[in-house]
Tab-separated table of C-alpha atoms and ligand atoms in Angstrom:
chain	number	residue	atom	x	y	z
E	266	MET	CA	-167.353	168.120	100.248
E	267	ALA	CA	-168.918	165.321	98.231
E	268	ALA	CA	-166.943	162.125	97.547
E	269	GLU	CA	-166.744	161.326	93.825
E	270	LYS	CA	-165.619	158.175	92.036
E	271	THR	CA	-164.120	158.023	88.570
E	272	THR	CA	-161.364	156.518	86.435
E	273	GLY	CA	-158.301	158.594	85.621
E	274	ILE	CA	-154.957	158.624	83.854
E	275	VAL	CA	-152.152	159.927	86.073
E	276	LEU	CA	-150.564	162.897	84.280
E	277	ARG	CA	-148.210	164.273	86.907
E	278	VAL	CA	-147.069	163.533	90.453
E	279	ILE	CA	-145.189	166.206	92.407
E	280	ALA	CA	-143.838	165.720	95.933
E	281	PHE	CA	-145.527	168.037	98.424
E	282	SER	CA	-144.295	168.122	102.012
E	283	GLU	CA	-142.561	165.072	103.444
E	284	THR	CA	-145.497	162.741	103.093
E	285	SER	CA	-147.905	164.095	100.469
E	286	CYS	CA	-148.068	164.523	96.693
E	287	ILE	CA	-149.916	166.774	94.297
E	288	VAL	CA	-151.426	164.511	91.658
E	289	THR	CA	-152.850	165.694	88.325
E	290	LEU	CA	-155.159	163.252	86.557
E	291	PHE	CA	-157.215	163.255	83.387
E	292	THR	CA	-160.492	161.641	84.425
E	293	ARG	CA	-163.386	160.348	82.381
E	294	GLU	CA	-166.192	162.197	84.146
E	295	PHE	CA	-164.458	165.294	85.517
E	296	GLY	CA	-161.749	166.074	82.953
E	297	LYS	CA	-158.398	167.323	84.230
E	298	LEU	CA	-158.207	167.308	87.992
E	299	THR	CA	-155.496	168.407	90.409
E	300	THR	CA	-155.684	166.770	93.824
E	301	ILE	CA	-153.593	166.391	96.944
E	302	ALA	CA	-152.818	162.826	98.024
E	303	LYS	CA	-152.054	163.020	101.737
E	304	GLY	CA	-149.694	160.368	103.015
E	305	ALA	CA	-148.883	159.147	99.474
E	306	ARG	CA	-145.129	159.240	100.169
E	307	ARG	CA	-145.296	157.202	103.354
E	308	PRO	CA	-143.868	153.659	103.112
E	309	LYS	CA	-147.297	152.131	103.721
E	310	SER	CA	-149.309	154.504	101.589
E	311	PRO	CA	-153.061	154.031	101.094
E	312	PHE	CA	-152.433	154.537	97.370
E	313	GLU	CA	-149.960	151.660	97.084
E	314	ALA	CA	-148.247	152.000	93.716
E	315	ALA	CA	-151.166	153.471	91.800
E	316	LEU	CA	-149.787	156.990	91.488
E	317	ASP	CA	-147.307	156.552	88.637
E	318	VAL	CA	-147.395	158.688	85.513
E	319	LEU	CA	-149.472	156.960	82.778
E	320	ALA	CA	-151.085	154.545	85.249
E	321	ILE	CA	-154.837	154.166	84.854
E	322	CYS	CA	-156.639	153.960	88.189
E	323	ARG	CA	-160.015	154.012	89.862
E	324	ILE	CA	-160.045	156.925	92.244
E	325	VAL	CA	-162.186	158.413	94.987
E	326	PHE	CA	-161.728	162.100	95.717
E	327	LEU	CA	-163.383	164.806	97.717
E	328	ASP	CA	-164.529	167.507	95.359
E	329	LYS	CA	-162.814	170.816	95.875
E	330	SER	CA	-164.452	173.886	97.235
E	331	PRO	CA	-164.409	176.679	94.644
E	332	GLY	CA	-160.802	177.812	94.191
E	333	GLY	CA	-159.461	174.924	96.308
E	334	MET	CA	-157.810	171.623	95.498
E	335	GLY	CA	-159.561	168.230	95.606
E	336	ILE	CA	-158.394	165.610	98.095
E	337	LEU	CA	-157.535	162.196	96.711
E	338	THR	CA	-158.651	159.604	99.241
E	339	GLU	CA	-158.277	156.371	97.266
E	340	ALA	CA	-156.526	155.166	94.120
E	341	LYS	CA	-156.627	151.586	92.896
E	342	LEU	CA	-154.401	150.639	90.016
E	343	GLU	CA	-156.252	149.295	86.966
E	344	ARG	CA	-153.371	149.213	84.504
E	345	ARG	CA	-149.753	150.197	84.781
E	346	PHE	CA	-147.784	151.544	81.798
E	347	ARG	CA	-144.894	149.199	81.099
E	348	GLY	CA	-143.632	150.745	77.846
E	349	ALA	CA	-140.735	152.322	79.732
E	350	SER	CA	-139.163	148.920	80.271
E	351	ARG	CA	-139.587	148.008	76.576
E	352	SER	CA	-138.121	150.886	74.587
E	353	LEU	CA	-137.208	154.509	75.033
E	354	ASN	CA	-139.463	155.490	72.119
E	355	GLN	CA	-142.453	153.804	73.783
E	356	LEU	CA	-141.695	155.789	76.930
E	357	TYR	CA	-141.443	159.059	74.961
E	358	ALA	CA	-144.675	158.290	73.084
E	359	GLY	CA	-146.490	157.656	76.375
E	360	TYR	CA	-145.132	160.841	77.924
E	361	TYR	CA	-146.214	162.779	74.834
E	362	VAL	CA	-149.826	161.589	75.251
E	363	VAL	CA	-149.682	162.786	78.859
E	364	GLU	CA	-148.179	166.126	77.857
E	365	LEU	CA	-150.894	166.768	75.256
E	366	LEU	CA	-153.667	165.865	77.710
E	367	ASN	CA	-152.133	168.143	80.315
E	368	THR	CA	-151.439	171.159	78.122
E	369	LEU	CA	-154.496	171.132	75.828
E	370	ASN	CA	-157.150	170.499	78.499
E	371	ASP	CA	-158.474	172.911	81.082
E	372	GLU	CA	-159.314	171.826	84.631
E	373	GLY	CA	-162.839	170.495	85.081
E	374	ASP	CA	-163.685	170.255	81.358
E	375	PRO	CA	-164.622	166.593	80.760
E	376	HIS	CA	-164.276	164.879	77.386
E	377	PRO	CA	-165.214	161.190	77.850
E	378	ASP	CA	-164.475	160.384	74.175
E	379	LEU	CA	-160.996	161.828	74.473
E	380	PHE	CA	-160.450	159.915	77.713
E	381	ASP	CA	-161.467	156.620	76.048
E	382	HIS	CA	-159.207	157.305	73.078
E	383	ALA	CA	-156.317	158.229	75.379
E	384	VAL	CA	-156.716	154.961	77.327
E	385	ALA	CA	-156.803	152.982	74.064
E	386	THR	CA	-153.753	154.899	72.758
E	387	ILE	CA	-151.732	154.230	75.914
E	388	GLY	CA	-152.681	150.539	75.597
E	389	GLN	CA	-151.483	150.444	71.958
E	390	ILE	CA	-148.192	152.158	72.820
E	391	ASP	CA	-147.687	149.731	75.688
E	392	LEU	CA	-147.938	146.588	73.551
E	393	ASN	CA	-144.840	144.403	73.494
E	394	GLU	CA	-144.420	144.406	69.745
E	395	THR	CA	-145.126	148.093	68.980
E	396	ARG	CA	-142.573	149.264	66.398
E	397	ASP	CA	-141.381	152.842	65.937
E	398	GLU	CA	-143.309	153.438	62.676
E	399	GLN	CA	-146.485	152.181	64.362
E	400	LEU	CA	-145.835	154.555	67.264
E	401	GLY	CA	-145.800	157.434	64.772
E	402	GLN	CA	-149.189	156.420	63.365
E	403	ILE	CA	-150.684	155.868	66.830
E	404	LEU	CA	-149.526	159.314	67.961
E	405	LEU	CA	-150.755	161.004	64.778
E	406	ARG	CA	-154.232	159.534	65.255
E	407	PHE	CA	-154.211	160.626	68.874
E	408	GLU	CA	-153.088	164.151	67.963
E	409	LEU	CA	-155.844	164.496	65.342
E	410	ASN	CA	-158.485	162.999	67.622
E	411	THR	CA	-157.497	165.391	70.411
E	412	LEU	CA	-157.684	168.369	68.035
E	413	ASP	CA	-161.084	167.151	66.819
E	414	VAL	CA	-162.574	166.720	70.312
E	415	LEU	CA	-161.256	170.084	71.474
E	416	GLY	CA	-162.591	171.872	68.385
E	417	HIS	CA	-159.251	172.582	66.724
E	418	LEU	CA	-159.370	170.136	63.805
E	419	PRO	CA	-158.036	172.003	60.749
E	420	MET	CA	-160.337	172.818	57.841
E	421	LEU	CA	-159.219	170.604	54.940
E	422	THR	CA	-162.036	170.598	52.392
E	423	LYS	CA	-162.648	174.345	52.087
E	424	CYS	CA	-160.490	177.440	52.151
E	425	VAL	CA	-160.483	178.472	55.797
E	426	GLY	CA	-160.317	182.122	54.730
E	427	CYS	CA	-163.205	182.482	52.243
E	428	GLY	CA	-165.026	179.136	52.393
E	429	ARG	CA	-164.441	178.169	48.772
E	430	GLU	CA	-164.566	174.429	48.404
E	431	LYS	CA	-161.411	172.588	47.304
E	432	THR	CA	-162.295	170.342	44.408
E	433	THR	CA	-159.165	168.318	43.715
E	434	VAL	CA	-156.217	167.023	45.672
E	435	THR	CA	-153.220	169.193	44.774
E	436	ARG	CA	-150.374	170.894	46.607
E	437	VAL	CA	-151.934	173.507	48.842
E	438	SER	CA	-150.998	176.151	51.408
E	439	PHE	CA	-151.904	175.421	55.003
E	440	GLY	CA	-152.400	178.447	57.254
E	441	LEU	CA	-151.381	177.836	60.855
E	442	ASN	CA	-153.028	181.061	62.073
E	443	LEU	CA	-156.475	180.275	60.669
E	444	GLY	CA	-156.143	176.486	60.999
E	445	GLY	CA	-156.768	175.098	57.545
E	446	ILE	CA	-156.008	175.136	53.837
E	447	LEU	CA	-155.956	178.448	51.984
E	448	CYS	CA	-156.760	179.322	48.379
E	449	GLN	CA	-154.240	181.445	46.486
E	450	THR	CA	-156.208	184.635	47.157
E	451	CYS	CA	-156.428	184.151	50.904
E	452	ARG	CA	-152.852	182.894	51.116
E	453	ARG	CA	-151.515	186.316	50.165
E	454	GLY	CA	-150.765	188.381	53.212
E	455	GLU	CA	-151.057	185.447	55.597
E	456	SER	CA	-148.050	184.564	57.736
E	457	ASN	CA	-147.240	181.151	59.207
E	458	ILE	CA	-147.968	179.222	56.021
E	459	VAL	CA	-146.855	175.644	55.448
E	460	SER	CA	-146.914	174.061	51.990
E	461	LEU	CA	-148.733	170.725	51.982
E	462	SER	CA	-148.141	168.272	49.119
E	463	SER	CA	-151.040	166.585	47.346
E	464	GLY	CA	-150.036	163.282	48.975
E	465	GLY	CA	-149.910	164.933	52.387
E	466	LEU	CA	-153.379	166.416	51.884
E	467	GLN	CA	-154.723	163.059	50.727
E	468	CYS	CA	-153.186	161.320	53.750
E	469	LEU	CA	-154.628	163.916	56.132
E	470	LEU	CA	-158.084	163.659	54.529
E	471	GLU	CA	-158.015	159.881	54.904
E	472	LEU	CA	-157.104	160.194	58.574
E	473	VAL	CA	-159.877	162.643	59.425
E	474	GLY	CA	-162.447	161.151	57.048
E	475	GLY	CA	-162.831	164.273	54.890
E	476	GLN	CA	-163.695	164.319	51.189
E	477	LEU	CA	-163.195	166.904	48.532
E	478	GLY	CA	-166.075	167.806	46.257
E	479	SER	CA	-165.471	166.929	42.611
E	480	ASN	CA	-168.202	169.031	40.943
E	481	GLN	CA	-167.701	172.307	39.116
E	482	ARG	CA	-163.956	172.050	38.807
E	483	ASN	CA	-162.100	175.135	37.689
E	484	SER	CA	-158.586	176.018	36.732
E	485	ASP	CA	-157.226	176.591	40.209
E	486	ASN	CA	-159.067	173.632	41.734
E	487	TRP	CA	-161.342	175.734	43.885
E	488	ASN	CA	-165.076	175.811	43.491
E	489	LYS	CA	-165.854	179.459	42.849
E	490	ALA	CA	-169.578	178.891	43.349
E	491	ASP	CA	-169.012	178.626	47.083
E	492	ARG	CA	-167.310	181.974	47.482
E	493	ALA	CA	-168.558	184.083	50.332
E	494	PRO	CA	-168.439	187.552	48.741
E	495	GLY	CA	-168.380	189.597	51.938
E	496	LYS	CA	-165.549	187.663	53.466
E	497	LEU	CA	-163.556	187.693	50.250
E	498	ALA	CA	-163.904	191.457	49.878
E	499	MET	CA	-162.543	191.904	53.370
E	500	ILE	CA	-159.555	189.715	52.618
E	501	ASP	CA	-158.831	191.560	49.365
E	502	ALA	CA	-158.745	194.830	51.264
E	503	THR	CA	-156.343	193.382	53.797
E	504	ARG	CA	-154.160	192.199	50.963
E	505	LEU	CA	-153.422	195.747	49.897
E	506	LEU	CA	-151.559	196.240	53.139
E	507	VAL	CA	-149.220	193.338	52.526
E	508	ASP	CA	-145.558	194.152	52.538
E	509	GLY	CA	-144.069	192.456	49.461
E	510	ALA	CA	-140.705	191.863	51.085
E	511	ASN	CA	-142.431	190.219	53.972
E	512	GLU	CA	-144.158	187.797	51.676
E	513	ILE	CA	-140.914	186.841	49.934
E	514	ARG	CA	-139.306	186.156	53.305
E	515	GLU	CA	-142.223	183.968	54.342
E	516	PHE	CA	-141.950	182.015	51.113
E	517	LYS	CA	-138.246	181.388	51.708
E	518	GLU	CA	-138.895	180.289	55.280
E	519	GLU	CA	-141.546	177.902	54.056
E	520	LYS	CA	-139.195	176.302	51.509
E	521	GLU	CA	-136.471	175.930	54.116
E	522	GLU	CA	-138.899	174.498	56.625
E	523	TRP	CA	-139.926	171.681	54.348
E	524	SER	CA	-136.761	171.094	52.385
E	525	ARG	CA	-135.078	169.737	55.531
E	526	GLY	CA	-137.376	166.791	56.186
E	527	VAL	CA	-139.543	166.332	53.118
E	528	PRO	CA	-138.370	166.034	49.516
E	529	GLU	CA	-139.538	168.889	47.316
E	530	ARG	CA	-140.633	166.547	44.558
E	531	GLU	CA	-144.397	166.616	44.263
E	532	PRO	CA	-145.613	163.142	45.207
E	533	LEU	CA	-148.818	161.486	44.051
E	534	SER	CA	-149.558	164.042	41.366
E	535	ASN	CA	-152.687	162.224	40.293
E	536	ALA	CA	-153.645	161.371	43.854
E	537	ASP	CA	-154.901	157.999	42.693
E	538	SER	CA	-154.835	155.721	45.711
E	539	SER	CA	-154.192	152.641	43.521
E	540	THR	CA	-150.810	154.058	42.466
E	541	ILE	CA	-149.629	155.042	45.955
E	542	THR	CA	-146.518	153.096	46.851
E	543	PHE	CA	-145.479	152.194	50.362
E	544	ALA	CA	-142.572	154.668	50.157
E	545	ASP	CA	-144.989	157.442	49.079
E	546	ARG	CA	-147.250	156.684	52.000
E	547	VAL	CA	-144.373	156.702	54.501
E	548	ARG	CA	-143.166	160.040	53.123
E	549	CYS	CA	-146.655	161.574	53.197
E	550	GLN	CA	-147.249	160.416	56.753
E	551	ALA	CA	-143.930	161.953	57.804
E	552	GLU	CA	-145.001	165.225	56.174
E	553	VAL	CA	-148.387	165.138	57.899
E	554	ARG	CA	-146.780	164.386	61.275
E	555	GLN	CA	-144.524	167.425	60.861
E	556	LEU	CA	-147.473	169.605	59.899
E	557	VAL	CA	-149.693	168.443	62.780
E	558	ARG	CA	-146.887	168.914	65.323
E	559	ARG	CA	-146.200	172.368	63.980
E	560	TYR	CA	-149.904	173.184	64.183
E	561	ILE	CA	-150.068	171.976	67.808
E	562	THR	CA	-147.008	174.104	68.636
E	563	HIS	CA	-148.756	177.078	67.049
E	564	LEU	CA	-151.965	176.470	69.034
E	565	LEU	CA	-150.100	176.157	72.319
E	566	GLY	CA	-147.767	179.045	71.607
E	567	PHE	CA	-144.778	176.868	72.504
E	568	PRO	CA	-143.452	173.486	71.353
E	569	PRO	CA	-144.385	170.504	73.524
E	570	LYS	CA	-141.296	169.352	75.448
E	571	LEU	CA	-141.546	165.858	74.030
E	572	HIS	CA	-141.402	166.926	70.366
E	573	LYS	CA	-137.623	166.866	70.318
E	574	PHE	CA	-137.664	163.266	71.521
E	575	LEU	CA	-140.095	162.139	68.807
E	576	ARG	CA	-137.878	162.794	65.770
E	577	ASN	CA	-137.621	159.087	64.932
E	578	ILE	CA	-141.268	158.339	65.547
J	179	ZN	ZN1	-159.876	181.599	50.195
C-alpha cells in the first residue's frame, strides 16, 4: 500500500476496539475517506489531539486495497474548531457543515474547491464575533456552493421543465423534483412545488450570480422564443393525466408550508434593488434558507439531522 499525504477535515470519529478509532475525513486530494487509526485511543496516542470533529489536520495514510479501509498513520493538527466553547449555534453550524460534507459526498470523489470553501466556512463560523444572522448567511453560501460543486445547483433563469427563459423577477413556482423554477405550463401536474417570492428569487439570483434576460418580455414573464417544442409537447401530454384533486391538495400544502415562516405579502414587487429595505432583505434571506434546506432534504431523501437545530440561524 502506498503512503499518501493530504489535508483533511475530520467528519466523524467512532471508537473501534479498545484502542482504535474509525475516522472519516473530507480531504483535499482524495475526497471523503474512511480510515482506521490504530492506537488512537491509547493515552499516548500518535495522533495526539488531532482527531476531533471539525479539526483540520495534515494526515498520512496508507491507501486502501480495493474494498478495504485505509490506515491512518499520522495526523497533525493544523486548526482546531473552537466554536463549541463560544456558542451553541456556532457548534450547530459547524456540525451542519460536517453533516453536509458527509452525506452529499461519495468516498474517493475529490472536490478541492469544495474542500477550500469548507475550510474557509469553518474558519468564519469559528470567529469570536460571529453573530447568529451571520451564521445563517455563511451556511446559505456554503449550501449553495456545495450544490454548485456537486452539480445540483437549481436552475433559476429558465424554466427547468421546458427551457423557456424567465424575463422578469416575479413570484414563481420552484419544483423540488426537477430542481429549478417552473413556468405555469410545466408547473401543472408537478408535485413538490414551493412558491418563491420575487424578493426570494432576486436574493437567490444574487447569491448564485445568475441574471434574468430582459428582452422580448411577454405577459407571463417568460420568453416564448426559447421554448423547446418537443419537450413542451411531452409535458402537455403528461398534464392530461393530472388528477385535479391532487393539484388542489398540493396547492394547499404549499400555502401552509410557507404561511408558517414567511409572510404571504408579496415583497419587492418591482424588484428594484434601490428600494430593498433591510427588513425585506432579512425576510427574503429567511425564505431562501427555507427553500434551500427543503431542496437539500429532497435531494437526500431525508432531512439532515442538524436542520432542527438551525431554526434560529
Ligand atoms: Zn416550462
